[in-house]
PDB file of C-alpha atoms in Angstrom:
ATOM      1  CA  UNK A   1      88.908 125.236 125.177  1.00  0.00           C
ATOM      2  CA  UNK A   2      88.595 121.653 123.852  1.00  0.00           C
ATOM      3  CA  UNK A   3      86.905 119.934 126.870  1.00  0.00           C
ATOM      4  CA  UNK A   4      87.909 116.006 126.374  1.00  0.00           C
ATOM      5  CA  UNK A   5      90.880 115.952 123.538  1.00  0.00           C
ATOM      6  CA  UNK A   6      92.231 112.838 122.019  1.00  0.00           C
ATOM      7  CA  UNK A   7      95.012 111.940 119.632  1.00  0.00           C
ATOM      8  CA  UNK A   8      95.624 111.184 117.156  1.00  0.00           C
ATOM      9  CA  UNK A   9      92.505 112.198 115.077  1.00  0.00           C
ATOM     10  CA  UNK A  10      93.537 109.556 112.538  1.00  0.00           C
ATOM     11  CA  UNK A  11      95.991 106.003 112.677  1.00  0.00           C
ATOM     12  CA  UNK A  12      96.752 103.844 109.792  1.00  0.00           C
ATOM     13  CA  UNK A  13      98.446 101.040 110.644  1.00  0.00           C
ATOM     14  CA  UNK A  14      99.644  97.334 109.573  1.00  0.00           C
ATOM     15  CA  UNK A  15      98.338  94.428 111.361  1.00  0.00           C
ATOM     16  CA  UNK A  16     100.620  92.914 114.123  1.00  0.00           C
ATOM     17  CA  UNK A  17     101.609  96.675 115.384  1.00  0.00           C
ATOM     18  CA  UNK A  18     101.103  98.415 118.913  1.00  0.00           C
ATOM     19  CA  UNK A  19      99.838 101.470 119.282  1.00  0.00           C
ATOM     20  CA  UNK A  20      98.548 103.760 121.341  1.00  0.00           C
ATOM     21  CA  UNK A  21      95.754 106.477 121.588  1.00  0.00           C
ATOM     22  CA  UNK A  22      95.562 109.094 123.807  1.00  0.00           C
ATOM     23  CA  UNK A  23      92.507 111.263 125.526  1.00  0.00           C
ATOM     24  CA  UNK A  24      92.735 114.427 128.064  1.00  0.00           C
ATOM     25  CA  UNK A  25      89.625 116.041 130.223  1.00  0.00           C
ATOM     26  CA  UNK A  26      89.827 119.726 131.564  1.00  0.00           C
ATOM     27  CA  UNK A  27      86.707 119.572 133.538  1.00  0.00           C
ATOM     28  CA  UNK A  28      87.794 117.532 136.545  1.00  0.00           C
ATOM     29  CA  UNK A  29      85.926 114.977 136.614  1.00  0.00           C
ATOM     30  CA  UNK A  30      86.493 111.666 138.155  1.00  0.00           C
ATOM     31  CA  UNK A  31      85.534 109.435 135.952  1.00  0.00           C
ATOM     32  CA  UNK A  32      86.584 108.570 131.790  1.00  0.00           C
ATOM     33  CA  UNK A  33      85.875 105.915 129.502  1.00  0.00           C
ATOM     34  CA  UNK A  34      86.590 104.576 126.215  1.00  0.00           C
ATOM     35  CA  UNK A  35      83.844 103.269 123.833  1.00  0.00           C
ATOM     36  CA  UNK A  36      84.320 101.744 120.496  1.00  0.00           C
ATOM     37  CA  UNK A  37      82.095 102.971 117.165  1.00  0.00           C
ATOM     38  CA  UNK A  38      81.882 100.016 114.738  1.00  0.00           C
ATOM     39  CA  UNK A  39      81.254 100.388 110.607  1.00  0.00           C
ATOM     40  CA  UNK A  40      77.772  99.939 111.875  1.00  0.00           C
ATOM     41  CA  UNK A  41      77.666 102.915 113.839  1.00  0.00           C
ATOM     42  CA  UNK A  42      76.990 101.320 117.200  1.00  0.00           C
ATOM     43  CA  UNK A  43      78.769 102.595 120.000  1.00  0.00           C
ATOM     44  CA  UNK A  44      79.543 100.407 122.639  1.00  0.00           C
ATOM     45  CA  UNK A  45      81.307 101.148 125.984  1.00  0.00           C
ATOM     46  CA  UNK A  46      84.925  99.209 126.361  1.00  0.00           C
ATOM     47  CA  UNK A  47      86.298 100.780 129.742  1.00  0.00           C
ATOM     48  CA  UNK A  48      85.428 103.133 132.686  1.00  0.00           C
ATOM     49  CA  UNK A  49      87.836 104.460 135.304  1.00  0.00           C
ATOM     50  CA  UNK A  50      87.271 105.919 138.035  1.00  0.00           C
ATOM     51  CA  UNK A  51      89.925 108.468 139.958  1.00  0.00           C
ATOM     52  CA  UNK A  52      92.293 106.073 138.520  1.00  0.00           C
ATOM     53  CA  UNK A  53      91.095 102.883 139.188  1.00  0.00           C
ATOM     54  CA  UNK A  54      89.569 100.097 136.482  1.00  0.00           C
ATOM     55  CA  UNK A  55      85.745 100.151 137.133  1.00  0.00           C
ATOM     56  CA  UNK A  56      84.038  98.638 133.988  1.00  0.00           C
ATOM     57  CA  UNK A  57      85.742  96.357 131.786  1.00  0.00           C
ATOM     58  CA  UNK A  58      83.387  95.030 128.937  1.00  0.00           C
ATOM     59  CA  UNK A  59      84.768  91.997 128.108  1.00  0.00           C
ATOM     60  CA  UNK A  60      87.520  93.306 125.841  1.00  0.00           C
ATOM     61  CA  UNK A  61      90.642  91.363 124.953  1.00  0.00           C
ATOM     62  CA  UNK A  62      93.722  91.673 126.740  1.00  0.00           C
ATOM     63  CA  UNK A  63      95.513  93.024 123.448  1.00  0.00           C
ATOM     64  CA  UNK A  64      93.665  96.263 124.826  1.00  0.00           C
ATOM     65  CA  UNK A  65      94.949  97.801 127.747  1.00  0.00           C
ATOM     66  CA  UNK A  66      93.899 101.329 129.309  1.00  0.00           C
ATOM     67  CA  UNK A  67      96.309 103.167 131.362  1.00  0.00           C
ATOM     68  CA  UNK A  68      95.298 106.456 133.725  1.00  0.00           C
ATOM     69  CA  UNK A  69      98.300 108.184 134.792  1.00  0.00           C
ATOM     70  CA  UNK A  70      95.913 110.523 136.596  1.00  0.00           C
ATOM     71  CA  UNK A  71      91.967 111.434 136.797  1.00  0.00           C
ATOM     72  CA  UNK A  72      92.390 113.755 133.826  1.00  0.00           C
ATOM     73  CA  UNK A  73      94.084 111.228 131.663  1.00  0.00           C
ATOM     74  CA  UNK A  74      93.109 107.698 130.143  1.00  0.00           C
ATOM     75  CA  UNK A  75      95.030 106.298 127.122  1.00  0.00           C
ATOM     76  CA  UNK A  76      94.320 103.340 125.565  1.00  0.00           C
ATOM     77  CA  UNK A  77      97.219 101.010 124.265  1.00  0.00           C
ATOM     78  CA  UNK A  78      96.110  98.349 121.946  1.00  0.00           C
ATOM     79  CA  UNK A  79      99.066  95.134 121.094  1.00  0.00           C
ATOM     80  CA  UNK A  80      98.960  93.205 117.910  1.00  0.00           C
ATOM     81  CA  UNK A  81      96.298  94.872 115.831  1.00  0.00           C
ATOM     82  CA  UNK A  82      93.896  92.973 114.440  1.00  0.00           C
ATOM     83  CA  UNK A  83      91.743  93.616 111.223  1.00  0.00           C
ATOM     84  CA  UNK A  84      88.709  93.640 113.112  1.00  0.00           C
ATOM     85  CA  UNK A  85      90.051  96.586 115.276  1.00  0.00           C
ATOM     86  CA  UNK A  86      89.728  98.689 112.999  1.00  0.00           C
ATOM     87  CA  UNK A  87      87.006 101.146 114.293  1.00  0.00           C
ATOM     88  CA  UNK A  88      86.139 104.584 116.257  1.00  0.00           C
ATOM     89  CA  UNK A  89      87.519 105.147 119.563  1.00  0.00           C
ATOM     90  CA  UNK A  90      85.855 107.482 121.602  1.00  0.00           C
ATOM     91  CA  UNK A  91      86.813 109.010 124.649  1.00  0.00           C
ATOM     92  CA  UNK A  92      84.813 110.254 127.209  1.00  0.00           C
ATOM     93  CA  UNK A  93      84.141 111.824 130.646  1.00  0.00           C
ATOM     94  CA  UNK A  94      81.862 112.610 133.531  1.00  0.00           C
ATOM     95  CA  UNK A  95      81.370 113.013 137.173  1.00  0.00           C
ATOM     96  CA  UNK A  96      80.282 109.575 139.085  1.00  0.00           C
ATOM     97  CA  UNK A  97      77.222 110.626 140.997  1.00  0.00           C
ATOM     98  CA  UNK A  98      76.558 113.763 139.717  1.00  0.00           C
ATOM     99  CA  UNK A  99      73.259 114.910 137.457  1.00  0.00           C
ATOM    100  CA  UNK A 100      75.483 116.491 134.115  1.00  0.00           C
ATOM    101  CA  UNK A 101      75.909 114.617 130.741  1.00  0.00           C
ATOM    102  CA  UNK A 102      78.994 112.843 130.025  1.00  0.00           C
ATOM    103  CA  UNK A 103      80.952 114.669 127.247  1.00  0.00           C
ATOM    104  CA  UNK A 104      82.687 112.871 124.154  1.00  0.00           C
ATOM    105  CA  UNK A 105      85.830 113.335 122.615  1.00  0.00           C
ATOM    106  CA  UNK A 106      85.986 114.160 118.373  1.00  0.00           C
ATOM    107  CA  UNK A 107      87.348 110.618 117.860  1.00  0.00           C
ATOM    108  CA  UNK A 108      90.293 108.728 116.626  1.00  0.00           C
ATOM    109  CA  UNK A 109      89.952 106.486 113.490  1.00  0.00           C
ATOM    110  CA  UNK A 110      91.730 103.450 113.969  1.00  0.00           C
ATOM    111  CA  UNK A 111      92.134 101.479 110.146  1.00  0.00           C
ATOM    112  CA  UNK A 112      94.347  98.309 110.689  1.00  0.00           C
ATOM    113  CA  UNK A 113      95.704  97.398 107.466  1.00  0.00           C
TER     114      UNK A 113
ATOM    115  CA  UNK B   1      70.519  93.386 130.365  1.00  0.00           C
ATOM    116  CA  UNK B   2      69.692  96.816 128.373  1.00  0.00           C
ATOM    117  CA  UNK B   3      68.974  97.272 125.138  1.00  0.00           C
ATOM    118  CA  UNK B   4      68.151 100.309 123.528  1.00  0.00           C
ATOM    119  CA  UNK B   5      66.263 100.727 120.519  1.00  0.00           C
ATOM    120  CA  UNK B   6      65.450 103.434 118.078  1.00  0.00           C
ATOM    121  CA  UNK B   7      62.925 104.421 115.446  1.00  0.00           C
ATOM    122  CA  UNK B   8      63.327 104.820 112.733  1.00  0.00           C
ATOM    123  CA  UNK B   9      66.890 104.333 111.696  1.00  0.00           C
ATOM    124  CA  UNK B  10      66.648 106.601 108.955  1.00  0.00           C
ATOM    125  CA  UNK B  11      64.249 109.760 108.087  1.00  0.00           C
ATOM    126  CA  UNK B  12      64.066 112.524 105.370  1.00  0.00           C
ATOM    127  CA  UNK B  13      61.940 115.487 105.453  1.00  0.00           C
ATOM    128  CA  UNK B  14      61.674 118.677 104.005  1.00  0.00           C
ATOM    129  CA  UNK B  15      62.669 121.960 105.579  1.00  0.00           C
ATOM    130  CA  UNK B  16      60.203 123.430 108.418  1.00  0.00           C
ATOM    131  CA  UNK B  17      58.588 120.159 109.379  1.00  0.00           C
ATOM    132  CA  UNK B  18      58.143 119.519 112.879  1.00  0.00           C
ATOM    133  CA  UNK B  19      59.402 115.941 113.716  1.00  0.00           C
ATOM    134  CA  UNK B  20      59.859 112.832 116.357  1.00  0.00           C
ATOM    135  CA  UNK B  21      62.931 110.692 116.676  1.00  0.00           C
ATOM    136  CA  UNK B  22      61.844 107.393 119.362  1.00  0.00           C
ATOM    137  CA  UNK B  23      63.838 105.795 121.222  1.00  0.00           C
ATOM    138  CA  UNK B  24      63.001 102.689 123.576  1.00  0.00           C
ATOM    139  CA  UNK B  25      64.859 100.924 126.352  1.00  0.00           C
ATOM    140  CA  UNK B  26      64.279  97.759 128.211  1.00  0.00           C
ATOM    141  CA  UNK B  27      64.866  97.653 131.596  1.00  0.00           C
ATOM    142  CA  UNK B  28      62.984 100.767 133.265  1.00  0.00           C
ATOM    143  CA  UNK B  29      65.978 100.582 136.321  1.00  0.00           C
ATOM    144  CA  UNK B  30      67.742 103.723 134.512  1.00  0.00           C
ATOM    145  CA  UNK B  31      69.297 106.496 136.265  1.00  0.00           C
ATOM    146  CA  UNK B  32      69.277 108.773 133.284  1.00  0.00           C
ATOM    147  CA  UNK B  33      68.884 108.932 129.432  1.00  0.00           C
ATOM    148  CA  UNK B  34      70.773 111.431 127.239  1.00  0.00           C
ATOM    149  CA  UNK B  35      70.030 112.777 123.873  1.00  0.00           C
ATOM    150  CA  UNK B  36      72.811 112.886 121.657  1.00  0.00           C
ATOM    151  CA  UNK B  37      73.974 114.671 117.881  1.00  0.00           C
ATOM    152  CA  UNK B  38      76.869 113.247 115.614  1.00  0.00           C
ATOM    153  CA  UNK B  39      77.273 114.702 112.678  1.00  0.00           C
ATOM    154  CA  UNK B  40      79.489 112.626 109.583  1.00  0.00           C
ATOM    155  CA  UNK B  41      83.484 112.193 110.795  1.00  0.00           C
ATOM    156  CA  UNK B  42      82.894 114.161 114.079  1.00  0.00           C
ATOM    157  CA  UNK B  43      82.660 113.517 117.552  1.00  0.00           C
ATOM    158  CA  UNK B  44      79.551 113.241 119.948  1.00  0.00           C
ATOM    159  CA  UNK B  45      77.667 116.295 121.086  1.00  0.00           C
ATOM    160  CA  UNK B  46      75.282 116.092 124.150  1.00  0.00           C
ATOM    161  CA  UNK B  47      71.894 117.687 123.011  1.00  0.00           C
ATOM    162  CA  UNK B  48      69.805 116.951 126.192  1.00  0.00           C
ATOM    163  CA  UNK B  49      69.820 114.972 129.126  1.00  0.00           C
ATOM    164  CA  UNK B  50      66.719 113.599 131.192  1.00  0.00           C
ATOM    165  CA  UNK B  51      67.366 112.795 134.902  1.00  0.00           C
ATOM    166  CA  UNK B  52      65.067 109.344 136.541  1.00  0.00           C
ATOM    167  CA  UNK B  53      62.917 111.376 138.452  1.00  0.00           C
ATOM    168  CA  UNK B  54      62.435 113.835 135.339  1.00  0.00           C
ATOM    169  CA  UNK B  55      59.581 113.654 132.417  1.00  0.00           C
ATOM    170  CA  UNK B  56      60.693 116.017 130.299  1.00  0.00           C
ATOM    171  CA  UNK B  57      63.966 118.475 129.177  1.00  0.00           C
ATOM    172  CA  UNK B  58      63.770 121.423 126.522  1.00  0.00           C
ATOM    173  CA  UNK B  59      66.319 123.334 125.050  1.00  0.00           C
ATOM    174  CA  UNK B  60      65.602 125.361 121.679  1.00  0.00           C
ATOM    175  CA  UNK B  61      63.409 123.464 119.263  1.00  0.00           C
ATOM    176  CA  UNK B  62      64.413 120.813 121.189  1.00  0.00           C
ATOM    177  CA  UNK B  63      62.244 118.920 123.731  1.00  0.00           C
ATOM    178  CA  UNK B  64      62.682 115.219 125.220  1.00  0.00           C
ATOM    179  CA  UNK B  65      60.518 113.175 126.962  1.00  0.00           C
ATOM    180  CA  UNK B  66      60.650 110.519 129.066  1.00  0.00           C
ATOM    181  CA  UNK B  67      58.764 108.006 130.501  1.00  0.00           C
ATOM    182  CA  UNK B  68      60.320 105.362 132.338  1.00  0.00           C
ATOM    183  CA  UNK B  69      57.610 102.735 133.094  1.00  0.00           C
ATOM    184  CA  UNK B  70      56.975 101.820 129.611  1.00  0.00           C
ATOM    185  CA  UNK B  71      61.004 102.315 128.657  1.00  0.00           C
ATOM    186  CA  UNK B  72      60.144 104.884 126.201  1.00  0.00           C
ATOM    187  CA  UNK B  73      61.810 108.319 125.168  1.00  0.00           C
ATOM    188  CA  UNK B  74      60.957 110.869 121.906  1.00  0.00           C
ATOM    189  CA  UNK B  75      63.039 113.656 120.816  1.00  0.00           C
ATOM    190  CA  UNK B  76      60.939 116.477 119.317  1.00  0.00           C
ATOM    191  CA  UNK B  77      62.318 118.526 116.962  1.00  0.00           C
ATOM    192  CA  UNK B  78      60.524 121.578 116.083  1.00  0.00           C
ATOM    193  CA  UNK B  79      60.813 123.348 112.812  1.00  0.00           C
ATOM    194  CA  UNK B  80      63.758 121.316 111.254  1.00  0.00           C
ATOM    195  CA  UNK B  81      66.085 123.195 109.410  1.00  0.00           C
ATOM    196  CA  UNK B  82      68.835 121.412 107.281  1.00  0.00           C
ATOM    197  CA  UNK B  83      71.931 122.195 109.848  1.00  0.00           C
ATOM    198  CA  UNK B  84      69.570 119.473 111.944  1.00  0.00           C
ATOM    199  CA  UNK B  85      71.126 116.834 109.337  1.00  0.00           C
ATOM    200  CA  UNK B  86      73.151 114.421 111.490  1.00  0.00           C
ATOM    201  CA  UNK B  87      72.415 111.148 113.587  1.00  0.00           C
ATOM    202  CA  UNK B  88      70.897 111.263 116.404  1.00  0.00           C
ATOM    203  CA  UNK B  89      71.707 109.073 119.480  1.00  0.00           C
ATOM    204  CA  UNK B  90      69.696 107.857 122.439  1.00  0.00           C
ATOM    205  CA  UNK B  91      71.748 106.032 125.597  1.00  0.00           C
ATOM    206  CA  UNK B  92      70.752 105.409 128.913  1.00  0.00           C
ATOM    207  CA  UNK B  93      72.901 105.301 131.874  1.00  0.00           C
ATOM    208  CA  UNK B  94      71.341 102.600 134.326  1.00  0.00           C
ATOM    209  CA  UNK B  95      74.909 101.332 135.853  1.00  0.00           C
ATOM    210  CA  UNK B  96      76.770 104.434 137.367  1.00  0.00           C
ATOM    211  CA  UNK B  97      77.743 105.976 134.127  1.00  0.00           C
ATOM    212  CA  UNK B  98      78.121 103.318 131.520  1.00  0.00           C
ATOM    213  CA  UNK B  99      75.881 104.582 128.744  1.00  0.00           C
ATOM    214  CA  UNK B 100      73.786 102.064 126.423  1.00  0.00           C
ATOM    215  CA  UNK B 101      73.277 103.640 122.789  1.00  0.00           C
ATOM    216  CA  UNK B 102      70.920 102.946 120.414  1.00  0.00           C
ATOM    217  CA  UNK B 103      71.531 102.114 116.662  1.00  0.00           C
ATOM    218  CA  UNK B 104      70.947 106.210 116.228  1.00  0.00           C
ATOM    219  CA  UNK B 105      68.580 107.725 113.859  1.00  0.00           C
ATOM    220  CA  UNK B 106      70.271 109.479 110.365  1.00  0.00           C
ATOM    221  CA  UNK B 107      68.169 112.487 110.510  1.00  0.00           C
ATOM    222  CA  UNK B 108      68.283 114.302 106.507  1.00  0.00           C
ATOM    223  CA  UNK B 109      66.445 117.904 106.542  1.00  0.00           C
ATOM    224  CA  UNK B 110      65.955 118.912 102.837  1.00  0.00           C
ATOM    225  CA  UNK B 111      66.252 122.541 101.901  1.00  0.00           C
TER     226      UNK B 111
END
């Protein structure tokens, strides 16, 4: 059982489109987040929610907007790509509070064309 | 703020050596620090993770430490064998979750 699943894997797109990526937990936790993987290799953390609500917000532009329909989803919907968002996107949860590691999703490659 | 730094970014050694991967933080105010593996095209894979209150975790040929007052932690890797080739992430989690990573460390075991 894949424990934090996102999709799609892989999105080529042109500049000036919307689209969307999506990421599912199974291991009820409370809280997910989305980080971003540059051609550097440095991660860096974009959003955390928590049961739902917007906790962390990194000072990411508006173009990006997550939505959690409930604790076990958080999908990220990005407007009017931009060159420069072209990147990793990881997904990934835990439980707020609690003493376990958070766990990552595989990844979706995001190349803006 | 945090930063996290690690050491070195990039090491090559031959099969069965023992080795240390370092990893340094700057504010000592963490609540945890977490070892991590990604290997080329793949996702993140949680190795080991070190509570506040903790000095060390083990798992395997794997063994963290930690010590918190001078922001520093190592990941010891005994006997490397070449499925150990990946990069090797340190974050700490010092704001209810939100992890800090280092650059990583692009670990190459040589058969």
């Amino acid at each position: 059982d894949t424990a934090v699943s996102q999709t799609p894997k892989y999105l080529v797109t042109q500049m000036g489109n919307d689209k969307s990526i999506k990421c599912e937990q199974n291991l009820g936790h409370d809280t997910m987040y989305w980080y971003k993987q540059d051609s550097k290799k440095f991660l860096k953390i974009m959003f955390s929610y928590n049961n739902k609500e917007l906790i962390i917000n990194e000072t990411v532009p508006n173009r990006f907007s997550p939505k959690s329909p409930d604790k076990a989803h958080l999908n990220l919907h990005i407007n009017s790509l931009e060159l420069g968002d072209s990147a990793v996107y990881f997904c990934a949860s835990s439980q707020a509070g609690s003493r376990i590691e958070a766990f990552f999703g595989q990844g979706t490659r995001l190349t803006v064309v | 703020k945090q930063e996290v730094t690690q050491i070195p970014a990039a090491l090559s050694v031959p099969e069965g050596e023992n080795l240390v991967l370092n990893c340094s933080f700057t504010d000592s105010a963490i609540y945890n620090l977490q070892w991590f593996r990604q290997d080329p095209g793949k996702g993140l894979t949680s190795l080991l993770l070190i509570q506040s209150s903790q000095r060390e975790q083990t798992s395997g040929r794997l063994n963290a430490s930690l010590d918190k007052s001078s922001g520093r932690s190592t990941l010891y890797i005994a006997a490397s064998q070449p499925g150990d080739s990946a990069t090797y992430l340190c974050a700490v989690d010092n704001q209810g979750g939100k992890l800090i990573f280092g650059q990583g460390t692009e670990l190459s075991v040589k058969p």
